[in-house]
Coordinates of C-alpha atoms and ligand atoms in Angstrom, one line a residue:
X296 CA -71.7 -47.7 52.7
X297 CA -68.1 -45.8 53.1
X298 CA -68.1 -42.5 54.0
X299 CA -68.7 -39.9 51.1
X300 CA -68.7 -42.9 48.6
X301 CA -71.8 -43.7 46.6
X302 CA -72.0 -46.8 44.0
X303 CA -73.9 -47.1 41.1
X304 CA -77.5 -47.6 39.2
X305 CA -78.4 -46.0 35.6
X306 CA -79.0 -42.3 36.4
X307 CA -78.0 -39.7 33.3
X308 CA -77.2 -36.1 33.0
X309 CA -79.3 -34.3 30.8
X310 CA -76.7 -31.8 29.4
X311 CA -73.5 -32.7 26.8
X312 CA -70.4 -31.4 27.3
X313 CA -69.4 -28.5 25.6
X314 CA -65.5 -29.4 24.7
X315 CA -65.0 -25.9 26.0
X316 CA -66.7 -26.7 29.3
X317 CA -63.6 -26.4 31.2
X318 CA -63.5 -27.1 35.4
X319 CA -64.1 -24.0 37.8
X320 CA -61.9 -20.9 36.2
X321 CA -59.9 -18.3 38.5
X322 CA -60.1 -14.7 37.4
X323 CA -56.7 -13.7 37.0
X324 CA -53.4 -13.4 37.7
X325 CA -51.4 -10.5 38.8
X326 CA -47.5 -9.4 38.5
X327 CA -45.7 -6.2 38.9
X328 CA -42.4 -5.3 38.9
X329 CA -40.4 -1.7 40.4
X330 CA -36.4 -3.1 38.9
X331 CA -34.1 0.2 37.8
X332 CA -32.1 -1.2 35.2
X333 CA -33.5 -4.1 34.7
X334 CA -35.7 -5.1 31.9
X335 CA -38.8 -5.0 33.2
X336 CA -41.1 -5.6 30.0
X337 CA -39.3 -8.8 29.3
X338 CA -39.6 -9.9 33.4
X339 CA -43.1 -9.0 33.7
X340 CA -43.8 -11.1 30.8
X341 CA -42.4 -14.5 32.1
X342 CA -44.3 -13.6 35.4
X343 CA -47.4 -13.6 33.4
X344 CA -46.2 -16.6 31.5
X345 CA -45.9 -18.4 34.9
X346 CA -49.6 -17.3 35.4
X347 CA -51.1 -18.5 32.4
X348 CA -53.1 -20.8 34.1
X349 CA -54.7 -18.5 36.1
X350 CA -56.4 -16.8 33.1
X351 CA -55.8 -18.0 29.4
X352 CA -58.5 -15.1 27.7
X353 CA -56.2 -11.7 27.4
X354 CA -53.0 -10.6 28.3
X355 CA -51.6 -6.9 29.2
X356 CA -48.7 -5.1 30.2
X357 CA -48.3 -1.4 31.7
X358 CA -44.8 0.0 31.6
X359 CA -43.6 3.6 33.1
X360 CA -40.1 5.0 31.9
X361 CA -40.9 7.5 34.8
X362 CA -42.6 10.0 32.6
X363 CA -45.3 7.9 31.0
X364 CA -47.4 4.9 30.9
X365 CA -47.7 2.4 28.2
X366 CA -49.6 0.0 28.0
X367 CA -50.0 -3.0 25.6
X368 CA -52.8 -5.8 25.8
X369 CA -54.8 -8.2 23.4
X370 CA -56.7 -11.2 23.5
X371 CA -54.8 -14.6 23.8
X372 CA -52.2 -16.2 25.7
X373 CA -49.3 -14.3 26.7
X374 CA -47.2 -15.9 24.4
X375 CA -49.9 -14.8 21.5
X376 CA -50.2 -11.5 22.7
X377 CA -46.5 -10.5 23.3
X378 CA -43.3 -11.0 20.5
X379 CA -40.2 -9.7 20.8
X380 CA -40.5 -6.6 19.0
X381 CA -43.7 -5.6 21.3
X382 CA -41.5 -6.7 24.4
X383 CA -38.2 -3.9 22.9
X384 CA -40.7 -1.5 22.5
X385 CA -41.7 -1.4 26.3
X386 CA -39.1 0.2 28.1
X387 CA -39.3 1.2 31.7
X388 CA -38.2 0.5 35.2
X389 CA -42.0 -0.4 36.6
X390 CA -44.3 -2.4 35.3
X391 CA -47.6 -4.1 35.6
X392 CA -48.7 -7.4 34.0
X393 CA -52.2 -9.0 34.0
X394 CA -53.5 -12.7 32.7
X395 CA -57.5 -12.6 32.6
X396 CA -60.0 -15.3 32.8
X397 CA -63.3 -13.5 32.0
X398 CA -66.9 -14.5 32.8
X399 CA -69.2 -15.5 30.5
X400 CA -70.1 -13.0 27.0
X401 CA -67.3 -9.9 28.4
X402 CA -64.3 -11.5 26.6
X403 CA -63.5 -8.6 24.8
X404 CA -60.5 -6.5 24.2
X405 CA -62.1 -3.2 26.6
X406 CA -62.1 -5.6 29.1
X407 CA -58.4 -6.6 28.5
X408 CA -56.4 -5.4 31.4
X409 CA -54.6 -3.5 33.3
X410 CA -57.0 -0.7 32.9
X411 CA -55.7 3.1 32.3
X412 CA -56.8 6.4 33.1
X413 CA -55.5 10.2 33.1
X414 CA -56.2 11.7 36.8
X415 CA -55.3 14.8 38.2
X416 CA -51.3 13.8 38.6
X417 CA -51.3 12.0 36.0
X418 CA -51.7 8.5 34.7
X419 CA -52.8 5.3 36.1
X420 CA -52.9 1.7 35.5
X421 CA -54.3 -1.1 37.5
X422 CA -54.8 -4.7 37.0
X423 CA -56.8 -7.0 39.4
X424 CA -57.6 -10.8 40.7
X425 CA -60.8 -11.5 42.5
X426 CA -64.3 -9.6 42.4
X427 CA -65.9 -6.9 44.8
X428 CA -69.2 -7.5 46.1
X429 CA -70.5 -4.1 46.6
X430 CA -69.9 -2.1 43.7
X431 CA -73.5 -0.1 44.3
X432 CA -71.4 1.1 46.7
X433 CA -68.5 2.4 45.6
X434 CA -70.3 3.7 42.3
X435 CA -72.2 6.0 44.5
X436 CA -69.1 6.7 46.1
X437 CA -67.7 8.0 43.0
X438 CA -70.9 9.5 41.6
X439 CA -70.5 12.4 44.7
X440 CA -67.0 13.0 44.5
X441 CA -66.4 16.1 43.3
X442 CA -66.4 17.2 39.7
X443 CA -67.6 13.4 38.9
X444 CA -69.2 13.3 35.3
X445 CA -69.0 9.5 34.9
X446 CA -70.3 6.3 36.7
X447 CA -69.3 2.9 35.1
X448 CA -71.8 1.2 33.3
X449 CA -73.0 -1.1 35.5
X450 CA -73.0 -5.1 34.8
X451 CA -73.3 -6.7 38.4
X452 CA -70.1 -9.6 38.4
X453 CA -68.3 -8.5 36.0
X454 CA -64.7 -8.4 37.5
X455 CA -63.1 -6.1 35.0
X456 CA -66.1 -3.6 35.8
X457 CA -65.1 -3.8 39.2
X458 CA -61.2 -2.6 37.8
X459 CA -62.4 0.2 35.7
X460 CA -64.3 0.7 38.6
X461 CA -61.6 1.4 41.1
X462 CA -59.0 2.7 38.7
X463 CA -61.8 5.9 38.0
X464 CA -62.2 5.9 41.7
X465 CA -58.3 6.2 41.9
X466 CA -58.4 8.8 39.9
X467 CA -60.7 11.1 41.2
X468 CA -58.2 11.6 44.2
X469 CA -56.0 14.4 43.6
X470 CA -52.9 13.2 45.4
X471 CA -49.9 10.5 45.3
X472 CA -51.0 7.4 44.3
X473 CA -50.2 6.1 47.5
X474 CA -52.1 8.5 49.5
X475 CA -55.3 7.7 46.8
X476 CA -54.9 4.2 47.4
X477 CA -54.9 4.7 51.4
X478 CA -58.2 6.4 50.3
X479 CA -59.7 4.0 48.5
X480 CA -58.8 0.5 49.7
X481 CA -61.1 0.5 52.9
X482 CA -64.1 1.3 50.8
X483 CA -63.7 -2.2 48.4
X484 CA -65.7 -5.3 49.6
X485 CA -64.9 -8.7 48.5
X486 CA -61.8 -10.1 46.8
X487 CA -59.2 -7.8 46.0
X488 CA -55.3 -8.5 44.7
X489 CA -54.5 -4.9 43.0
X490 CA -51.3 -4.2 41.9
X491 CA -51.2 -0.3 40.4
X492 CA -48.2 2.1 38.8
X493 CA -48.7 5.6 38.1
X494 CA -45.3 7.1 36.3
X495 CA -43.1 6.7 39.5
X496 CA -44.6 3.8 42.2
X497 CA -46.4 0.5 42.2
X498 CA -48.9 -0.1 44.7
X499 CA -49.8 -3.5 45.5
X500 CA -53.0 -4.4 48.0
X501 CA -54.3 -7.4 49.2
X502 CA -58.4 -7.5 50.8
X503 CA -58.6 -8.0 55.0
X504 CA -59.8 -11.6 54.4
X505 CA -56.3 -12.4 51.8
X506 CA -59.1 -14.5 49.8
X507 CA -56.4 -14.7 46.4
X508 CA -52.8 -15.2 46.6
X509 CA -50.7 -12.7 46.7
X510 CA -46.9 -12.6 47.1
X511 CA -43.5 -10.1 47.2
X512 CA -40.9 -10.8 46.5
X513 CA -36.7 -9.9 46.1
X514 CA -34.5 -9.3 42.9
X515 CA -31.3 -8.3 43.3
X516 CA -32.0 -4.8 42.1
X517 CA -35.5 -4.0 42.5
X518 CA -39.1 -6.0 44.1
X519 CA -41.3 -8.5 42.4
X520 CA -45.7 -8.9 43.3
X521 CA -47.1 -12.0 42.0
X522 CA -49.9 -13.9 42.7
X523 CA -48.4 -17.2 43.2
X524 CA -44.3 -17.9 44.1
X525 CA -44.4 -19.9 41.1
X526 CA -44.6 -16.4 39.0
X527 CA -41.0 -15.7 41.4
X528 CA -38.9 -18.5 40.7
X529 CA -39.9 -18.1 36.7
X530 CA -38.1 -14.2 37.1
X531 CA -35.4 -15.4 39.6
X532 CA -37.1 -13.2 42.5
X533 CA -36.8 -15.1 46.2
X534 CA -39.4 -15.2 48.1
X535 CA -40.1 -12.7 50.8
X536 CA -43.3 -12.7 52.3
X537 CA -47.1 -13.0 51.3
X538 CA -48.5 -9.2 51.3
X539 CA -50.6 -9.9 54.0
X540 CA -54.8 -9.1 54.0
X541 CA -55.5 -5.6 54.9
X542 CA -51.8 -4.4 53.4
X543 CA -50.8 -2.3 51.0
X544 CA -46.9 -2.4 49.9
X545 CA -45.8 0.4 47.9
X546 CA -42.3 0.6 45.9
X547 CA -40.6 3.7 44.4
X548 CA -37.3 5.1 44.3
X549 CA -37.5 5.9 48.3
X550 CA -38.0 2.0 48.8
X551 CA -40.3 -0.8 50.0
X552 CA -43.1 1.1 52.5
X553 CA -46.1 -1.9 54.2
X554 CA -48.8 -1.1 55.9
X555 CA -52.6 -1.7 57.0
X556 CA -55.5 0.0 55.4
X557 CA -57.9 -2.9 57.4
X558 CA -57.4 -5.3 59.7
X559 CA -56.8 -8.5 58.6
X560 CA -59.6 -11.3 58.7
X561 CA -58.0 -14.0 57.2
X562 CA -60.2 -16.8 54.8
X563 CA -57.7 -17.8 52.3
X564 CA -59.4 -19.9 49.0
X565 CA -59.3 -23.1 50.1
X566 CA -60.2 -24.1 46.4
X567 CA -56.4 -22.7 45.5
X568 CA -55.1 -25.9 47.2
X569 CA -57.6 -28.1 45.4
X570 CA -57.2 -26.8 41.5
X571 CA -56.3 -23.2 41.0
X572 CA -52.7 -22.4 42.1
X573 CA -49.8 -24.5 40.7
X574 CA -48.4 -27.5 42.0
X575 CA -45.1 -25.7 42.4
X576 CA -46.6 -22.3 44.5
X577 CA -46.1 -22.3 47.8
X578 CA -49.2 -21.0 49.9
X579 CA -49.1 -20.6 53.8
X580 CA -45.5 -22.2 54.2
X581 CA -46.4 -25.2 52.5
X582 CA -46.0 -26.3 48.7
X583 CA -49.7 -27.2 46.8
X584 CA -48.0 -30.3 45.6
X585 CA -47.5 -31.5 48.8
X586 CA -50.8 -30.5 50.2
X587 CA -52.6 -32.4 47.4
X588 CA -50.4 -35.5 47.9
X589 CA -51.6 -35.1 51.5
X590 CA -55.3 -34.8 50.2
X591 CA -54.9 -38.0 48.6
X592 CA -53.5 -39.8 51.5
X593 CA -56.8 -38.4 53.5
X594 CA -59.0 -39.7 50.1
X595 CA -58.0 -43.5 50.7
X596 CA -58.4 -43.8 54.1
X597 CA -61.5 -42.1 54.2
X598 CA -63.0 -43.7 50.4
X599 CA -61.5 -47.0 49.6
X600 CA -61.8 -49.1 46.5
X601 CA -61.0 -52.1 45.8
X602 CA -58.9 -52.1 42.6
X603 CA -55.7 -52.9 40.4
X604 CA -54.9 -49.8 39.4
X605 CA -55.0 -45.7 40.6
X606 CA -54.7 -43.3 37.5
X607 CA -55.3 -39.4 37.6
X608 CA -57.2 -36.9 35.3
X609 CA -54.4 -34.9 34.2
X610 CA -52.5 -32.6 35.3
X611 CA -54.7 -31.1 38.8
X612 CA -55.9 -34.9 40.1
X613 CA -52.1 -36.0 39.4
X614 CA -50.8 -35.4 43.2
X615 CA -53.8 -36.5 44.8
X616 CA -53.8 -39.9 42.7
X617 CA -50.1 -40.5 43.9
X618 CA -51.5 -39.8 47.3
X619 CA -54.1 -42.1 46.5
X620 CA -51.9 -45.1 45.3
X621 CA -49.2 -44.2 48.5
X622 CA -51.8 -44.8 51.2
X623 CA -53.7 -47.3 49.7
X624 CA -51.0 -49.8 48.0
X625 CA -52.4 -49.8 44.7
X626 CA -50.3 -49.2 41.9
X627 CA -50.1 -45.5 40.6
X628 CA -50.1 -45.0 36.6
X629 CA -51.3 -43.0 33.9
X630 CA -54.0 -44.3 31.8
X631 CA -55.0 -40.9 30.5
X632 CA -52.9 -38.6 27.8
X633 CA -54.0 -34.5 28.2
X634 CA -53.6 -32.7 24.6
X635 CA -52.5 -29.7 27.1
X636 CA -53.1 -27.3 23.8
X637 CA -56.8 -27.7 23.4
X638 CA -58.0 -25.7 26.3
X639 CA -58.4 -22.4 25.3
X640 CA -58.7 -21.8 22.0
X641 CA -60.7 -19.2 20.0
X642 CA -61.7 -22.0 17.6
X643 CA -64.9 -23.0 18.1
X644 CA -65.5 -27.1 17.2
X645 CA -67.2 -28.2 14.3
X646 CA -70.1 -30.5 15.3
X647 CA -68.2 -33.4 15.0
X648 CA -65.7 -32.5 16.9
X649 CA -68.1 -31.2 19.7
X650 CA -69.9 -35.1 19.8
X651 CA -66.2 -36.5 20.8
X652 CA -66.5 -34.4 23.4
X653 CA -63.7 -35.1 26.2
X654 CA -61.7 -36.6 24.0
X655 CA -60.4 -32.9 22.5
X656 CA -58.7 -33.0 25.9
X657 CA -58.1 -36.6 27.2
X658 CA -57.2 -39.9 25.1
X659 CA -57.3 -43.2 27.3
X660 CA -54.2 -45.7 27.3
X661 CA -55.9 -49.0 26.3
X662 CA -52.4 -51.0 27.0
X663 CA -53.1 -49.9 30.3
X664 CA -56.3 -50.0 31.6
X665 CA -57.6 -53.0 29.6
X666 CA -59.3 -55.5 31.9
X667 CA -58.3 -53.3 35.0
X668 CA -60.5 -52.0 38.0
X669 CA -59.4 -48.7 38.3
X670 CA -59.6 -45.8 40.7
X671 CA -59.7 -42.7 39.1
X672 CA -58.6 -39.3 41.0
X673 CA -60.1 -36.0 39.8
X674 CA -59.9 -32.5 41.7
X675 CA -63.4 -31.9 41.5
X676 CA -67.2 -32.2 40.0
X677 CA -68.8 -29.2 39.0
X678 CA -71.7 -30.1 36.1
X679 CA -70.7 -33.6 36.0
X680 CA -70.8 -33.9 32.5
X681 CA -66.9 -34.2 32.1
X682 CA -66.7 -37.2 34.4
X683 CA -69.5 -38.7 33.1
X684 CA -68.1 -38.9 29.5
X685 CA -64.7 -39.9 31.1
X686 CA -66.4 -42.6 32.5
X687 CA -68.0 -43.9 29.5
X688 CA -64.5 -43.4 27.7
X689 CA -62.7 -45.1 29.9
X690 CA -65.2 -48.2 29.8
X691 CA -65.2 -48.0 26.0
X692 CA -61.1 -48.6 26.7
X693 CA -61.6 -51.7 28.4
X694 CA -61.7 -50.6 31.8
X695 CA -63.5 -53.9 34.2
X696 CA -64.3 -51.1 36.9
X697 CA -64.3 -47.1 37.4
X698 CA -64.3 -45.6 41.1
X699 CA -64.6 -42.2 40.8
X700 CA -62.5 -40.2 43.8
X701 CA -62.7 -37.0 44.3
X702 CA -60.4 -34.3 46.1
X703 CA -62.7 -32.3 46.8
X704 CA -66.1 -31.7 49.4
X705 CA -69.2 -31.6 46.4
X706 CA -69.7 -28.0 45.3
X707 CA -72.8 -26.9 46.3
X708 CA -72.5 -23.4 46.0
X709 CA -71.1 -20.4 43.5
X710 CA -68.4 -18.4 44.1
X711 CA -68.8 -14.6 44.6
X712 CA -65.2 -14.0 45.0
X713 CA -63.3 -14.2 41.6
X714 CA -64.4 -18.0 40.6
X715 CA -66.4 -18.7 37.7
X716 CA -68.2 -22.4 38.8
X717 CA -71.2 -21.8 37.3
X718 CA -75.2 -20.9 39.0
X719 CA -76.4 -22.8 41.4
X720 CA -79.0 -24.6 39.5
X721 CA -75.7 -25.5 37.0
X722 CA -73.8 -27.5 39.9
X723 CA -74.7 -31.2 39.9
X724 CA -74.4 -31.5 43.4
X725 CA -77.1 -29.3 45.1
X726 CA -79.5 -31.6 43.6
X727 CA -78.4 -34.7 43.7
X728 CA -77.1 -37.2 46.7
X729 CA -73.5 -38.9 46.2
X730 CA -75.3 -42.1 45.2
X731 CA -77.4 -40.2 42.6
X732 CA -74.2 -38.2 41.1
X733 CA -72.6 -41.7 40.7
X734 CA -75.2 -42.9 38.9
X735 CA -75.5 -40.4 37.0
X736 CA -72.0 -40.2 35.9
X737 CA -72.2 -43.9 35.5
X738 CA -69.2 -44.6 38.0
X739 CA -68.9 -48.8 40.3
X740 CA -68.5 -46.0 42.7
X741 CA -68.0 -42.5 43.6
X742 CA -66.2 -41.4 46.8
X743 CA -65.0 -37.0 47.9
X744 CA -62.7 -36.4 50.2
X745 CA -64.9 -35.0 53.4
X746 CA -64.6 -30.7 53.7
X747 CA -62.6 -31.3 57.5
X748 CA -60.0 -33.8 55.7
X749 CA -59.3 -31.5 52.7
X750 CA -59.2 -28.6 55.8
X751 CA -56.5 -31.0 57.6
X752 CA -54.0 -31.7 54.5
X753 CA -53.6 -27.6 54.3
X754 CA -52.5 -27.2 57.8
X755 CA -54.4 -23.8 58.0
X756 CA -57.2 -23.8 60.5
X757 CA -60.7 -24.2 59.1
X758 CA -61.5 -20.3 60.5
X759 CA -59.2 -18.9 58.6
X760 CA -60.1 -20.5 55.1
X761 CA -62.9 -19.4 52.9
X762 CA -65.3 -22.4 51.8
X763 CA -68.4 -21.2 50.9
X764 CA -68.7 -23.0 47.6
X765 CA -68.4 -26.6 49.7
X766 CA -70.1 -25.1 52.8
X767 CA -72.2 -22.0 51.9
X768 CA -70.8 -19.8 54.6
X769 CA -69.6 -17.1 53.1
X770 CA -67.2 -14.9 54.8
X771 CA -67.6 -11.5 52.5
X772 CA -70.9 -9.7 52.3
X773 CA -72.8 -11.6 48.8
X774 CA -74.4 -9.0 46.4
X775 CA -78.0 -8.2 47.6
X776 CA -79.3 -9.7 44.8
X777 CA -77.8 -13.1 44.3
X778 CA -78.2 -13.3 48.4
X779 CA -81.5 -13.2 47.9
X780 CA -81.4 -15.7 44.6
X781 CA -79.7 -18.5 46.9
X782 CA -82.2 -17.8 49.6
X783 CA -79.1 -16.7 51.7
X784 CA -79.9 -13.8 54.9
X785 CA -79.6 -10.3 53.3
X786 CA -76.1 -8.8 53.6
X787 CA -74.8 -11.5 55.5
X788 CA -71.7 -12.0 57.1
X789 CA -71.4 -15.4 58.3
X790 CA -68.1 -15.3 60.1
Ligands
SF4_258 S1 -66.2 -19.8 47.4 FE1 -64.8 -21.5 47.0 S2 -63.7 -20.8 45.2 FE2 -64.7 -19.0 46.0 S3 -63.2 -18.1 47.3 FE3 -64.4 -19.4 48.6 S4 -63.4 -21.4 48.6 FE4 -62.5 -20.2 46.9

């Protein structure tokens, strides 16, 4: 048998896909903006644009005129949320803007961010990507402070919780925001990118292990944060530098100040290079397009088919599958069309609509797959149920044979840090052998690309990536409580 690569018998799924059952979701994305004279409103709402993929649930935008904070946010996509008129009415030199992705049942307008609150000097907004894993913690940090009437109601997971969380904790400081956020920065576990404005500064901070993107970067009057370069380019801003883990950058009328509230550890997401960040970001010196070209190199040599042939699941296998078809001398072509406007809507599908299932999303070419043996490259396999309908869809279509490649390890494990997979017991692959997930998808054969080639086509060494949804070692403290769920060593810090 080839390395990683299963073929086939009659195995099934037991669960249907929910058209809405979209592949692993990233919490957020974060922009802010300090740009006298410039229109900051209208930039920070084409950086969010640019990071629309990172969250597609609410959109929000905080803007100081250097006497007060307004802030605007709704549910939708930024292009829902925001017109023209809204846009005018937000004037200012600094702003924040945030895109959300929210776990399951807290998609709700209080959860819309960036957050606000009144504190001693004044107002303060904050938006957030990632998720803190010890907010027992840092509640009964902010249940002694001083004059403290309130602790957040607490729902363990819930990333915007975490924000209200820390802007309240911001706000009980009674000095500059940058002195509050020196305060407060080294108390936060897990995944942080913050970016924060009170009337006069933005604040941007990054956690010790850099687990999210985060990026700064040069207008020609003023500074840009973004989580991903792609969010740059969109507003004209060159890149400078990623804010590195364990800094904080802060901007105001005095200038650009860096430096360390924790030494950095770093574990960048290797699951950025796989799916969440944009082909056109630029992580680590190197472009995500190019490192998922590489993965696919990596994916033929180490799981070959024998096929006519190699067509993608659009848009995130696309790279990999012209990696694929490179290495392995198989024609490249595209035997799937993506309706790109289905993904998130707030339309729930009639019944009818729910039995066609994949096909909301993806409608097979017959012209070209008819009678062909086809290798098909996806970014990953959470549930399974997606690939097992685009199996059957694709057979339905005319397809002679379906090899199933993956670009990523199996995920085997959930994601504490800003990643909604799904529970353990939800993943297909914990409980089922490579053989048994091809069968079960109904694939001639099912090959992933093995955890140390994906590590290889990123050209950042293995340390200093987080994996633990492919490996289980995870690099931040896990919640108590879902430690113990997965049977993982209390409080554990693997590495
Ligand atoms: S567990 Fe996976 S998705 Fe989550 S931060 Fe680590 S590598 Fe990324």
């Amino acid at each position: 048998m080839l390395p990683n690569t299963s073929r086939p018998g009659d195995g099934r799924l037991t669960h249907e896909l929910d058209p809405q059952d979209q592949g692993p979701q990233d919490a957020c994305g974060v922009f802010g903006v300090f740009a006298p004279g410039e229109d900051v409103s209208k930039l920070t709402f084409f950086g969010m644009y640019a990071l629309q993929h990172r969250g597609q649930e609410s959109a929000g935008v905080a803007v100081s005129n250097g006497e007060r904070i307004m802030v605007f946010k709704d549910m939708g996509l930024v292009s829902q949320v925001f017109d023209e008129g809204t846009l005018n009415s937000l004037k200012g030199h600094l702003a924040i803007g945030h895109t959300r992705y929210s776990t399951t049942g807290a998609s709700t307008w209080e959860n819309a961010q960036p957050t606000f609150r009144s504190g001693p000097r004044g107002g303060l907004a904050l938006a957030h990507n990632g998720n803190l894993t010890n907010t027992d913690e840092l509640e009964a940090w902010l249940a002694r402070r001083p004059g403290s009437t309130e602790v957040p109601h607490k729902k363990s997971m819930d990333s915007t919780n975490d924000t209200s969380l820390v802007t309240a904790m911001l706000a009980t400081v009674d000095a500059p925001l940058e002195e509050a956020a020196r305060e407060v920065m080294p108390l936060l576990k897990g995944a942080f990118c913050l970016v924060m404005m009170n009337e006069q500064t933005l604040v941007a901070a990054r956690d010790p292990q850099g687990i999210r993107p985060l990026v700064l970067g040069r207008l020609e009057q003023g500074w840009v944060v973004a989580s991903e370069t792609a969010a740059l380019d969109i507003v004209g801003a060159t890149l400078v530098r990623e804010v590195e883990p364990g800094e904080m950058v802060t901007i105001d009328a005095a200038g650009l100040r860096a430096e360390r509230f924790a030494e950095a550890r770093p574990k960048g997401c290797i699951f950025e290079y796989v799916y969440l960040a944009r082909p056109d970001t630029v992580i680590a010196g190197r472009r995500i397009h190019n490192v998922r070209v590489k993965v696919g190199k990596i994916l033929a040599d180490e799981c070959p088919a024998e096929a006519d042939l190699v067509i993608p699941v659009p848009e995130s296998g696309t790279p990999a599958a012209i990696g694929y078809a490179a290495q392995s001398g198989i024609p490249f072509g595209m035997g799937l069309v993506k309706n790109s406007y289905v993904g998130r809507t707030f339309i729930q599908p009639s019944d009818t609509m729910r039995k066609m299932g994949i096909r909301l999303k993806l409608n097979p070419l017959r012209d070209v797959i008819k009678g062909k043996r086809l290798v098909v490259v996806d970014d990953s396999i959470v549930r399974g149920n997606t690939q097992r309908q685009l199996v059957k869809m694709l057979r339905e279509a005319g397809a002679a044979e379906v090899h199933v490649r993956i670009s990523s390890p199996p995920v085997e494990w959930p994601c504490f840090y800003g990643i909604d997979f799904a529970t353990r017991a939800e993943l297909v692959a914990p409980g089922l052998s490579t053989e048994e997930i091809c069968r079960a998808i109904g694939a001639d054969s099912l090959g992933y690309i093995s955890l140390d080639g994906l590590v290889r086509a990123t050209h950042v060494p293995k340390d200093d990536l987080c994996r633990a949804c492919f490996d289980g070692v995870y690099p931040v403290q896990v919640p108590t409580a879902q430690a113990r769920e997965l049977g993982l060593s209390e409080n554990q810090e693997k590495s």
